[in-house]
């Protein structure tokens, strides 16, 4: 049990079935259907029992009714018989108009009396109404009613329905009421037999009209011998196509079930008083009560409908429950993508609210941490920048001071003054109160001073020009970007060049970019050299050459302005080199210096 | 009645639901209530759905309309036709089918219309016998029967039980049944009490005429003590049923060398048979008549009655009409071969239903015949056979 359960749980976990939605839907559905099924089963038994009982009751009532009607009819016929007996044999005589009249009155009052016959014990006709000739071929003395009247005198007996064949005319089914009566005539006792034949039609109709379901019927048997008195399908019984279990009906009281042609039937038995008959009501169970199968079918259909409803409702329910969770998931995905400015609305079920709060807190925490990290990174970057910038100075200072020393040694005071002045200016701009961002104007000034110094160092081996568009002067730029490149142009391009060098610096705007262009007519570089300039390890080395300064500039611009900015080279051997520095346009009016902190 | 009540209940349910769903003016309340209301709406719709389906479920049990089977007997006044109808009714009730009985005789029908199914009598035949008229003319009765079939088909009968008057009438009926149905399917035809060799019959319900003939022959031989002359009345060279009966009679009488069979006389109405019997009795000594059909037996009885020879000459007949039974009781007939009309109707309808529900159908169902005599005609089971209905 347990391992199975665990296995199941594992299965559930590992499948998609374990979503809250499906868990709710299915558990809900299974639970409700289970409850309904149990209810249905419990009700089912009760229901079928009740149905059986009520069916039995209905059948019983119908059979009782038929029995009552028959009894009533028999009773009224007995009365009639007595009345006939009265009128006929009152004075020991049956002759005379008086009697005839009375009998005719009785006959006309009841149309179901077919004939009244008075016979003596030898079967000779004494009198009959309506008057007719007795057929000799009828063999009266052999008829059942005659014999029973003789056998039990002074007792009114009813015969089974039979064909009356004593008179000519259409053959009719009759029930014969007969009685052996002792009449005193002329002081002598005389045995006579009074026969009243009543049409069986009335009883036949009484029994035929009964409906017990679609195919149900009643039949009547005679209690003494079990002869069939009435059966709607008597013909079929004679043909052997149908049979009734008469033995069982004879001994039974109340109801019993039997089976015929594979169909269950409910038989209800009731005796009819005074005549010795028994009524059996036959009802087919599948008609008078909904069978188990039908009930089952119905229940299954109901269960299906309920299941569909439950699934619908629980889907709605679970989706309304999981909607906030799914919303959360969306927000989390956004966070995954890197958008930390999300906030979950605090709403929905309590648990979801709590979760949302926690999530918001978490995101806030992450946000602050990120900011801290960014800040740190910037710090780091700034420090790096400063380190890089700081690398320039001592190197250059060393060179310049060397030159100054040389100049002093050559006592070229004018130049020394210019140089020292330029140098001090240079350094003032370099320092620029610790800012890393300066205007183009200042940068150009810085370049100018530097060029001146270098011109003096290299004994005017080159000339230079600075040319900036008016609208660029107030723009901001990272400081000390030109100087290393100029140094590069001088040291690598012009120093070993035989002709007079020329360095042209231009600043202009190109769309949203600010471009510094440094051209020299130096020795130029090979393509490999150009490619090697911006790649390779950015190890900071002090000392001249090896393009470290150039790398420096490139990396700083990249660090500060991001990708898409930096240096571009174009060079041809013996022709010269052109460098473009591209940075975004930022003017002094805007606060483009976000991360610059005054120190 | 009950159905109507159910409908009422359903309407009530609907009304309640309508009241549940109908919008109530709680719009001024807060959102939570709106939410609750929407839930209730869902629930209500659910209930609606549920009840609707429940009703649908309970209504889904309604059954198909019962199959309609039409019974067409020749002029339905005779006892046999009536017994057939009773049997068919009993079977219809048992199978849940609907029985249409179409009166196959014009209302201005002659009062005398013997409806023994074996009798193929009609005025046309009679006239033909007398004046040699062309046989192709339909008699009034045949026309009436064909009309009745047409009518039954128009009333949507899905199967026909027919006791045909003649071969021609039967083939006409079958042709109609195969073409006239509304649904375009051919209607099965079940033939009662006849053996006309016509194509397209679904099933034939009839007695074994050869066996019945044998029974009649045996009974006669017994009556005559194996000696005497026997005349056959009313054979018919064109009616296969009667041919078989004759065959049966001859087969059985061949066993008795002491019995000689007089030349048979063909006749098919009471009067013609009476004339035939008269001629026979005029010409020679006849100890027994075997009347192969009802009018023949009546005709023979008439002649014997006229000659006061009822006690001397035996008659064995076929049929169970009122008059024959009276004469049987009186001893004019010694024996009647009776067939069970009730079972013909019953079994015929069963075959029709079996055919309509695509079950096995017997192409031929043989009915039992019974030899009834003056002595045993009022025995209990014979009573039911001879007098099938209470009136």
PDB file of C-alpha atoms in Angstrom, chain A residues 4-227:
ATOM      1  CA  UNK A   4       2.395   2.028  -4.132  1.00  0.00           C
ATOM      2  CA  UNK A   5       1.219   5.306  -2.678  1.00  0.00           C
ATOM      3  CA  UNK A   6       4.700   6.671  -2.744  1.00  0.00           C
ATOM      4  CA  UNK A   7       5.172   5.500  -6.287  1.00  0.00           C
ATOM      5  CA  UNK A   8       1.951   7.157  -7.244  1.00  0.00           C
ATOM      6  CA  UNK A   9       3.015  10.348  -5.635  1.00  0.00           C
ATOM      7  CA  UNK A  10       6.276  10.212  -7.483  1.00  0.00           C
ATOM      8  CA  UNK A  11       4.400   9.622 -10.720  1.00  0.00           C
ATOM      9  CA  UNK A  12       2.177  12.573  -9.969  1.00  0.00           C
ATOM     10  CA  UNK A  13       5.097  14.776  -9.163  1.00  0.00           C
ATOM     11  CA  UNK A  14       6.905  13.913 -12.316  1.00  0.00           C
ATOM     12  CA  UNK A  15       3.915  14.410 -14.573  1.00  0.00           C
ATOM     13  CA  UNK A  16       1.944  17.448 -15.584  1.00  0.00           C
ATOM     14  CA  UNK A  17      -0.984  16.112 -13.596  1.00  0.00           C
ATOM     15  CA  UNK A  18       0.435  17.621 -10.462  1.00  0.00           C
ATOM     16  CA  UNK A  19      -0.613  21.161 -11.316  1.00  0.00           C
ATOM     17  CA  UNK A  20      -2.864  22.721  -8.729  1.00  0.00           C
ATOM     18  CA  UNK A  21      -5.507  23.119 -11.337  1.00  0.00           C
ATOM     19  CA  UNK A  22      -5.674  19.484 -12.305  1.00  0.00           C
ATOM     20  CA  UNK A  23      -5.303  18.380  -8.712  1.00  0.00           C
ATOM     21  CA  UNK A  24      -8.280  20.492  -7.720  1.00  0.00           C
ATOM     22  CA  UNK A  25     -10.307  19.482 -10.752  1.00  0.00           C
ATOM     23  CA  UNK A  26      -9.701  15.801 -10.438  1.00  0.00           C
ATOM     24  CA  UNK A  27      -9.850  15.475  -6.715  1.00  0.00           C
ATOM     25  CA  UNK A  28     -13.042  17.497  -6.713  1.00  0.00           C
ATOM     26  CA  UNK A  29     -14.561  15.411  -9.491  1.00  0.00           C
ATOM     27  CA  UNK A  30     -13.489  12.103  -8.079  1.00  0.00           C
ATOM     28  CA  UNK A  31     -14.731  13.041  -4.668  1.00  0.00           C
ATOM     29  CA  UNK A  32     -18.109  14.225  -5.845  1.00  0.00           C
ATOM     30  CA  UNK A  33     -18.606  11.328  -8.192  1.00  0.00           C
ATOM     31  CA  UNK A  34     -17.606   8.939  -5.444  1.00  0.00           C
ATOM     32  CA  UNK A  35     -20.078  10.494  -3.070  1.00  0.00           C
ATOM     33  CA  UNK A  36     -22.747  10.473  -5.740  1.00  0.00           C
ATOM     34  CA  UNK A  37     -22.040   6.880  -6.635  1.00  0.00           C
ATOM     35  CA  UNK A  38     -22.311   5.790  -3.026  1.00  0.00           C
ATOM     36  CA  UNK A  39     -25.505   7.771  -2.677  1.00  0.00           C
ATOM     37  CA  UNK A  40     -26.803   6.333  -5.921  1.00  0.00           C
ATOM     38  CA  UNK A  41     -26.043   2.801  -4.838  1.00  0.00           C
ATOM     39  CA  UNK A  42     -27.714   3.329  -1.498  1.00  0.00           C
ATOM     40  CA  UNK A  43     -30.697   4.997  -3.073  1.00  0.00           C
ATOM     41  CA  UNK A  44     -30.768   2.455  -5.836  1.00  0.00           C
ATOM     42  CA  UNK A  45     -31.544  -0.417  -3.502  1.00  0.00           C
ATOM     43  CA  UNK A  46     -34.100   1.590  -1.617  1.00  0.00           C
ATOM     44  CA  UNK A  47     -35.611   2.752  -4.837  1.00  0.00           C
ATOM     45  CA  UNK A  48     -35.903  -0.662  -6.411  1.00  0.00           C
ATOM     46  CA  UNK A  49     -37.369  -2.066  -3.230  1.00  0.00           C
ATOM     47  CA  UNK A  50     -39.876   0.733  -3.073  1.00  0.00           C
ATOM     48  CA  UNK A  51     -40.661   0.293  -6.751  1.00  0.00           C
ATOM     49  CA  UNK A  52     -41.202  -3.403  -6.251  1.00  0.00           C
ATOM     50  CA  UNK A  53     -43.420  -2.795  -3.308  1.00  0.00           C
ATOM     51  CA  UNK A  54     -45.488  -0.189  -5.062  1.00  0.00           C
ATOM     52  CA  UNK A  55     -45.762  -2.342  -8.166  1.00  0.00           C
ATOM     53  CA  UNK A  56     -46.931  -5.212  -6.025  1.00  0.00           C
ATOM     54  CA  UNK A  57     -49.377  -2.962  -4.284  1.00  0.00           C
ATOM     55  CA  UNK A  58     -50.753  -1.614  -7.549  1.00  0.00           C
ATOM     56  CA  UNK A  59     -51.194  -5.064  -8.962  1.00  0.00           C
ATOM     57  CA  UNK A  60     -52.810  -6.236  -5.769  1.00  0.00           C
ATOM     58  CA  UNK A  61     -55.227  -3.330  -5.833  1.00  0.00           C
ATOM     59  CA  UNK A  62     -56.168  -3.996  -9.415  1.00  0.00           C
ATOM     60  CA  UNK A  63     -56.683  -7.681  -8.794  1.00  0.00           C
ATOM     61  CA  UNK A  64     -58.706  -6.920  -5.684  1.00  0.00           C
ATOM     62  CA  UNK A  65     -60.822  -4.563  -7.725  1.00  0.00           C
ATOM     63  CA  UNK A  66     -61.461  -7.183 -10.374  1.00  0.00           C
ATOM     64  CA  UNK A  67     -62.253  -9.694  -7.696  1.00  0.00           C
ATOM     65  CA  UNK A  68     -64.624  -7.298  -6.032  1.00  0.00           C
ATOM     66  CA  UNK A  69     -66.369  -6.561  -9.295  1.00  0.00           C
ATOM     67  CA  UNK A  70     -66.725 -10.234 -10.064  1.00  0.00           C
ATOM     68  CA  UNK A  71     -68.021 -10.984  -6.586  1.00  0.00           C
ATOM     69  CA  UNK A  72     -70.438  -8.159  -6.930  1.00  0.00           C
ATOM     70  CA  UNK A  73     -71.621  -9.497 -10.244  1.00  0.00           C
ATOM     71  CA  UNK A  74     -71.917 -13.007  -8.913  1.00  0.00           C
ATOM     72  CA  UNK A  75     -73.812 -11.722  -5.920  1.00  0.00           C
ATOM     73  CA  UNK A  76     -76.253  -9.811  -8.059  1.00  0.00           C
ATOM     74  CA  UNK A  77     -76.721 -12.895 -10.207  1.00  0.00           C
ATOM     75  CA  UNK A  78     -77.401 -14.976  -7.126  1.00  0.00           C
ATOM     76  CA  UNK A  79     -80.010 -12.458  -6.097  1.00  0.00           C
ATOM     77  CA  UNK A  80     -81.486 -12.667  -9.511  1.00  0.00           C
ATOM     78  CA  UNK A  81     -81.513 -16.405  -9.301  1.00  0.00           C
ATOM     79  CA  UNK A  82     -83.263 -16.233  -5.981  1.00  0.00           C
ATOM     80  CA  UNK A  83     -85.809 -13.830  -7.396  1.00  0.00           C
ATOM     81  CA  UNK A  84     -86.462 -16.171 -10.318  1.00  0.00           C
ATOM     82  CA  UNK A  85     -86.745 -19.081  -7.938  1.00  0.00           C
ATOM     83  CA  UNK A  86     -89.171 -17.083  -5.813  1.00  0.00           C
ATOM     84  CA  UNK A  87     -91.411 -16.167  -8.691  1.00  0.00           C
ATOM     85  CA  UNK A  88     -91.342 -19.502 -10.361  1.00  0.00           C
ATOM     86  CA  UNK A  89     -91.669 -21.971  -7.572  1.00  0.00           C
ATOM     87  CA  UNK A  90     -93.370 -19.995  -4.832  1.00  0.00           C
ATOM     88  CA  UNK A  91     -96.682 -21.777  -5.037  1.00  0.00           C
ATOM     89  CA  UNK A  92     -95.320 -25.094  -6.131  1.00  0.00           C
ATOM     90  CA  UNK A  93     -96.452 -24.368  -9.610  1.00  0.00           C
ATOM     91  CA  UNK A  94     -94.797 -22.746 -12.564  1.00  0.00           C
ATOM     92  CA  UNK A  95     -97.769 -22.646 -14.836  1.00  0.00           C
ATOM     93  CA  UNK A  96     -99.803 -19.566 -15.497  1.00  0.00           C
ATOM     94  CA  UNK A  97     -99.536 -16.202 -17.150  1.00  0.00           C
ATOM     95  CA  UNK A  98     -98.654 -14.522 -13.908  1.00  0.00           C
ATOM     96  CA  UNK A  99     -95.415 -16.425 -13.625  1.00  0.00           C
ATOM     97  CA  UNK A 100     -94.603 -15.927 -17.297  1.00  0.00           C
ATOM     98  CA  UNK A 101     -95.081 -12.215 -16.999  1.00  0.00           C
ATOM     99  CA  UNK A 102     -92.875 -11.938 -14.005  1.00  0.00           C
ATOM    100  CA  UNK A 103     -90.175 -14.026 -15.596  1.00  0.00           C
ATOM    101  CA  UNK A 104     -90.350 -11.965 -18.779  1.00  0.00           C
ATOM    102  CA  UNK A 105     -89.987  -8.841 -16.682  1.00  0.00           C
ATOM    103  CA  UNK A 106     -86.917 -10.262 -15.022  1.00  0.00           C
ATOM    104  CA  UNK A 107     -85.491 -11.369 -18.344  1.00  0.00           C
ATOM    105  CA  UNK A 108     -85.981  -7.997 -19.931  1.00  0.00           C
ATOM    106  CA  UNK A 109     -84.508  -6.225 -16.913  1.00  0.00           C
ATOM    107  CA  UNK A 110     -81.246  -8.102 -17.220  1.00  0.00           C
ATOM    108  CA  UNK A 111     -79.966  -8.638 -20.690  1.00  0.00           C
ATOM    109  CA  UNK A 112     -77.256 -10.995 -19.558  1.00  0.00           C
ATOM    110  CA  UNK A 113     -79.739 -13.707 -18.705  1.00  0.00           C
ATOM    111  CA  UNK A 114     -79.837 -15.908 -21.731  1.00  0.00           C
ATOM    112  CA  UNK A 115     -82.354 -18.470 -20.678  1.00  0.00           C
ATOM    113  CA  UNK A 116     -84.287 -19.831 -17.730  1.00  0.00           C
ATOM    114  CA  UNK A 117     -84.899 -23.559 -17.818  1.00  0.00           C
ATOM    115  CA  UNK A 118     -86.745 -25.780 -15.411  1.00  0.00           C
ATOM    116  CA  UNK A 119     -86.111 -29.494 -15.734  1.00  0.00           C
ATOM    117  CA  UNK A 120     -87.092 -32.505 -13.769  1.00  0.00           C
ATOM    118  CA  UNK A 121     -84.557 -34.965 -12.470  1.00  0.00           C
ATOM    119  CA  UNK A 122     -84.715 -37.006 -15.675  1.00  0.00           C
ATOM    120  CA  UNK A 123     -83.779 -34.026 -17.767  1.00  0.00           C
ATOM    121  CA  UNK A 124     -87.265 -33.520 -19.160  1.00  0.00           C
ATOM    122  CA  UNK A 125     -88.154 -29.928 -19.859  1.00  0.00           C
ATOM    123  CA  UNK A 126     -90.838 -28.558 -17.535  1.00  0.00           C
ATOM    124  CA  UNK A 127     -90.721 -24.930 -18.532  1.00  0.00           C
ATOM    125  CA  UNK A 128     -88.387 -22.464 -20.115  1.00  0.00           C
ATOM    126  CA  UNK A 129     -88.167 -18.779 -20.861  1.00  0.00           C
ATOM    127  CA  UNK A 130     -87.843 -17.695 -23.619  1.00  0.00           C
ATOM    128  CA  UNK A 131     -89.837 -20.605 -24.848  1.00  0.00           C
ATOM    129  CA  UNK A 132     -87.916 -22.772 -27.243  1.00  0.00           C
ATOM    130  CA  UNK A 133     -87.494 -26.341 -28.133  1.00  0.00           C
ATOM    131  CA  UNK A 134     -84.833 -28.251 -26.273  1.00  0.00           C
ATOM    132  CA  UNK A 135     -82.319 -29.889 -28.610  1.00  0.00           C
ATOM    133  CA  UNK A 136     -82.121 -33.583 -28.099  1.00  0.00           C
ATOM    134  CA  UNK A 137     -78.539 -33.540 -29.227  1.00  0.00           C
ATOM    135  CA  UNK A 138     -77.639 -31.449 -26.200  1.00  0.00           C
ATOM    136  CA  UNK A 139     -77.739 -34.466 -23.856  1.00  0.00           C
ATOM    137  CA  UNK A 140     -78.854 -32.385 -20.908  1.00  0.00           C
ATOM    138  CA  UNK A 141     -78.373 -35.059 -18.291  1.00  0.00           C
ATOM    139  CA  UNK A 142     -74.695 -35.324 -19.124  1.00  0.00           C
ATOM    140  CA  UNK A 143     -74.006 -31.661 -18.648  1.00  0.00           C
ATOM    141  CA  UNK A 144     -71.978 -30.582 -15.686  1.00  0.00           C
ATOM    142  CA  UNK A 145     -74.466 -28.169 -14.200  1.00  0.00           C
ATOM    143  CA  UNK A 146     -77.178 -30.843 -14.229  1.00  0.00           C
ATOM    144  CA  UNK A 147     -75.029 -33.339 -12.436  1.00  0.00           C
ATOM    145  CA  UNK A 148     -73.806 -30.935  -9.801  1.00  0.00           C
ATOM    146  CA  UNK A 149     -77.372 -29.826  -9.114  1.00  0.00           C
ATOM    147  CA  UNK A 150     -78.334 -33.422  -8.500  1.00  0.00           C
ATOM    148  CA  UNK A 151     -75.219 -34.152  -6.495  1.00  0.00           C
ATOM    149  CA  UNK A 152     -75.614 -31.265  -4.067  1.00  0.00           C
ATOM    150  CA  UNK A 153     -79.290 -30.380  -3.833  1.00  0.00           C
ATOM    151  CA  UNK A 154     -80.371 -27.000  -2.484  1.00  0.00           C
ATOM    152  CA  UNK A 155     -77.053 -25.526  -3.247  1.00  0.00           C
ATOM    153  CA  UNK A 156     -76.617 -22.968  -5.984  1.00  0.00           C
ATOM    154  CA  UNK A 157     -73.689 -24.000  -8.096  1.00  0.00           C
ATOM    155  CA  UNK A 158     -71.979 -22.058 -10.804  1.00  0.00           C
ATOM    156  CA  UNK A 159     -70.578 -23.914 -13.749  1.00  0.00           C
ATOM    157  CA  UNK A 160     -67.482 -23.101 -15.661  1.00  0.00           C
ATOM    158  CA  UNK A 161     -68.111 -21.039 -18.744  1.00  0.00           C
ATOM    159  CA  UNK A 162     -69.260 -23.320 -21.532  1.00  0.00           C
ATOM    160  CA  UNK A 163     -71.172 -23.221 -24.786  1.00  0.00           C
ATOM    161  CA  UNK A 164     -74.880 -23.421 -24.406  1.00  0.00           C
ATOM    162  CA  UNK A 165     -76.097 -25.965 -26.897  1.00  0.00           C
ATOM    163  CA  UNK A 166     -79.646 -26.689 -25.709  1.00  0.00           C
ATOM    164  CA  UNK A 167     -81.393 -24.222 -27.950  1.00  0.00           C
ATOM    165  CA  UNK A 168     -80.932 -23.391 -31.561  1.00  0.00           C
ATOM    166  CA  UNK A 169     -79.618 -20.010 -32.446  1.00  0.00           C
ATOM    167  CA  UNK A 170     -76.128 -18.710 -32.151  1.00  0.00           C
ATOM    168  CA  UNK A 171     -73.893 -20.587 -29.766  1.00  0.00           C
ATOM    169  CA  UNK A 172     -73.105 -18.511 -26.727  1.00  0.00           C
ATOM    170  CA  UNK A 173     -70.694 -18.770 -23.876  1.00  0.00           C
ATOM    171  CA  UNK A 174     -72.604 -18.993 -20.639  1.00  0.00           C
ATOM    172  CA  UNK A 175     -72.107 -19.623 -16.979  1.00  0.00           C
ATOM    173  CA  UNK A 176     -74.859 -21.875 -15.723  1.00  0.00           C
ATOM    174  CA  UNK A 177     -76.408 -21.308 -12.315  1.00  0.00           C
ATOM    175  CA  UNK A 178     -78.194 -24.457 -11.310  1.00  0.00           C
ATOM    176  CA  UNK A 179     -79.754 -25.822  -8.182  1.00  0.00           C
ATOM    177  CA  UNK A 180     -81.675 -28.940  -7.309  1.00  0.00           C
ATOM    178  CA  UNK A 181     -84.869 -27.825  -5.618  1.00  0.00           C
ATOM    179  CA  UNK A 182     -87.469 -29.878  -3.880  1.00  0.00           C
ATOM    180  CA  UNK A 183     -90.948 -28.615  -4.671  1.00  0.00           C
ATOM    181  CA  UNK A 184     -94.138 -29.710  -2.969  1.00  0.00           C
ATOM    182  CA  UNK A 185     -96.655 -30.342  -5.660  1.00  0.00           C
ATOM    183  CA  UNK A 186    -100.055 -31.809  -4.928  1.00  0.00           C
ATOM    184  CA  UNK A 187     -98.776 -32.935  -1.552  1.00  0.00           C
ATOM    185  CA  UNK A 188     -95.791 -34.695  -3.097  1.00  0.00           C
ATOM    186  CA  UNK A 189     -92.172 -33.729  -3.035  1.00  0.00           C
ATOM    187  CA  UNK A 190     -90.720 -33.382  -6.435  1.00  0.00           C
ATOM    188  CA  UNK A 191     -87.109 -32.825  -7.401  1.00  0.00           C
ATOM    189  CA  UNK A 192     -86.686 -30.155 -10.038  1.00  0.00           C
ATOM    190  CA  UNK A 193     -83.660 -28.429 -11.396  1.00  0.00           C
ATOM    191  CA  UNK A 194     -83.712 -24.726 -12.110  1.00  0.00           C
ATOM    192  CA  UNK A 195     -81.083 -23.575 -14.570  1.00  0.00           C
ATOM    193  CA  UNK A 196     -80.344 -19.959 -15.293  1.00  0.00           C
ATOM    194  CA  UNK A 197     -77.786 -19.359 -17.978  1.00  0.00           C
ATOM    195  CA  UNK A 198     -76.043 -16.016 -17.790  1.00  0.00           C
ATOM    196  CA  UNK A 199     -73.997 -14.640 -20.589  1.00  0.00           C
ATOM    197  CA  UNK A 200     -70.305 -14.939 -19.888  1.00  0.00           C
ATOM    198  CA  UNK A 201     -69.696 -11.748 -21.810  1.00  0.00           C
ATOM    199  CA  UNK A 202     -69.955  -9.520 -18.783  1.00  0.00           C
ATOM    200  CA  UNK A 203     -67.371 -11.444 -16.817  1.00  0.00           C
ATOM    201  CA  UNK A 204     -65.196 -11.778 -19.863  1.00  0.00           C
ATOM    202  CA  UNK A 205     -65.187  -8.050 -20.325  1.00  0.00           C
ATOM    203  CA  UNK A 206     -64.568  -7.425 -16.661  1.00  0.00           C
ATOM    204  CA  UNK A 207     -61.471  -9.553 -16.910  1.00  0.00           C
ATOM    205  CA  UNK A 208     -60.419  -8.412 -20.344  1.00  0.00           C
ATOM    206  CA  UNK A 209     -60.542  -4.729 -19.517  1.00  0.00           C
ATOM    207  CA  UNK A 210     -57.931  -5.071 -16.806  1.00  0.00           C
ATOM    208  CA  UNK A 211     -54.579  -3.742 -17.764  1.00  0.00           C
ATOM    209  CA  UNK A 212     -51.515  -4.475 -15.750  1.00  0.00           C
ATOM    210  CA  UNK A 213     -48.870  -2.617 -17.630  1.00  0.00           C
ATOM    211  CA  UNK A 214     -48.639  -3.068 -21.356  1.00  0.00           C
ATOM    212  CA  UNK A 215     -48.925  -6.829 -21.601  1.00  0.00           C
ATOM    213  CA  UNK A 216     -50.162  -7.841 -18.187  1.00  0.00           C
ATOM    214  CA  UNK A 217     -53.525  -9.593 -17.795  1.00  0.00           C
ATOM    215  CA  UNK A 218     -55.631 -11.476 -15.367  1.00  0.00           C
ATOM    216  CA  UNK A 219     -56.805 -15.022 -15.708  1.00  0.00           C
ATOM    217  CA  UNK A 220     -59.316 -16.957 -13.677  1.00  0.00           C
ATOM    218  CA  UNK A 221     -59.073 -20.546 -12.564  1.00  0.00           C
ATOM    219  CA  UNK A 222     -61.505 -22.738 -10.808  1.00  0.00           C
ATOM    220  CA  UNK A 223     -60.280 -23.486  -7.310  1.00  0.00           C
ATOM    221  CA  UNK A 224     -61.477 -27.057  -7.111  1.00  0.00           C
ATOM    222  CA  UNK A 225     -59.810 -28.560 -10.145  1.00  0.00           C
ATOM    223  CA  UNK A 226     -57.686 -25.781 -11.549  1.00  0.00           C
ATOM    224  CA  UNK A 227     -59.630 -25.543 -14.780  1.00  0.00           C
TER     225      UNK A 227
END
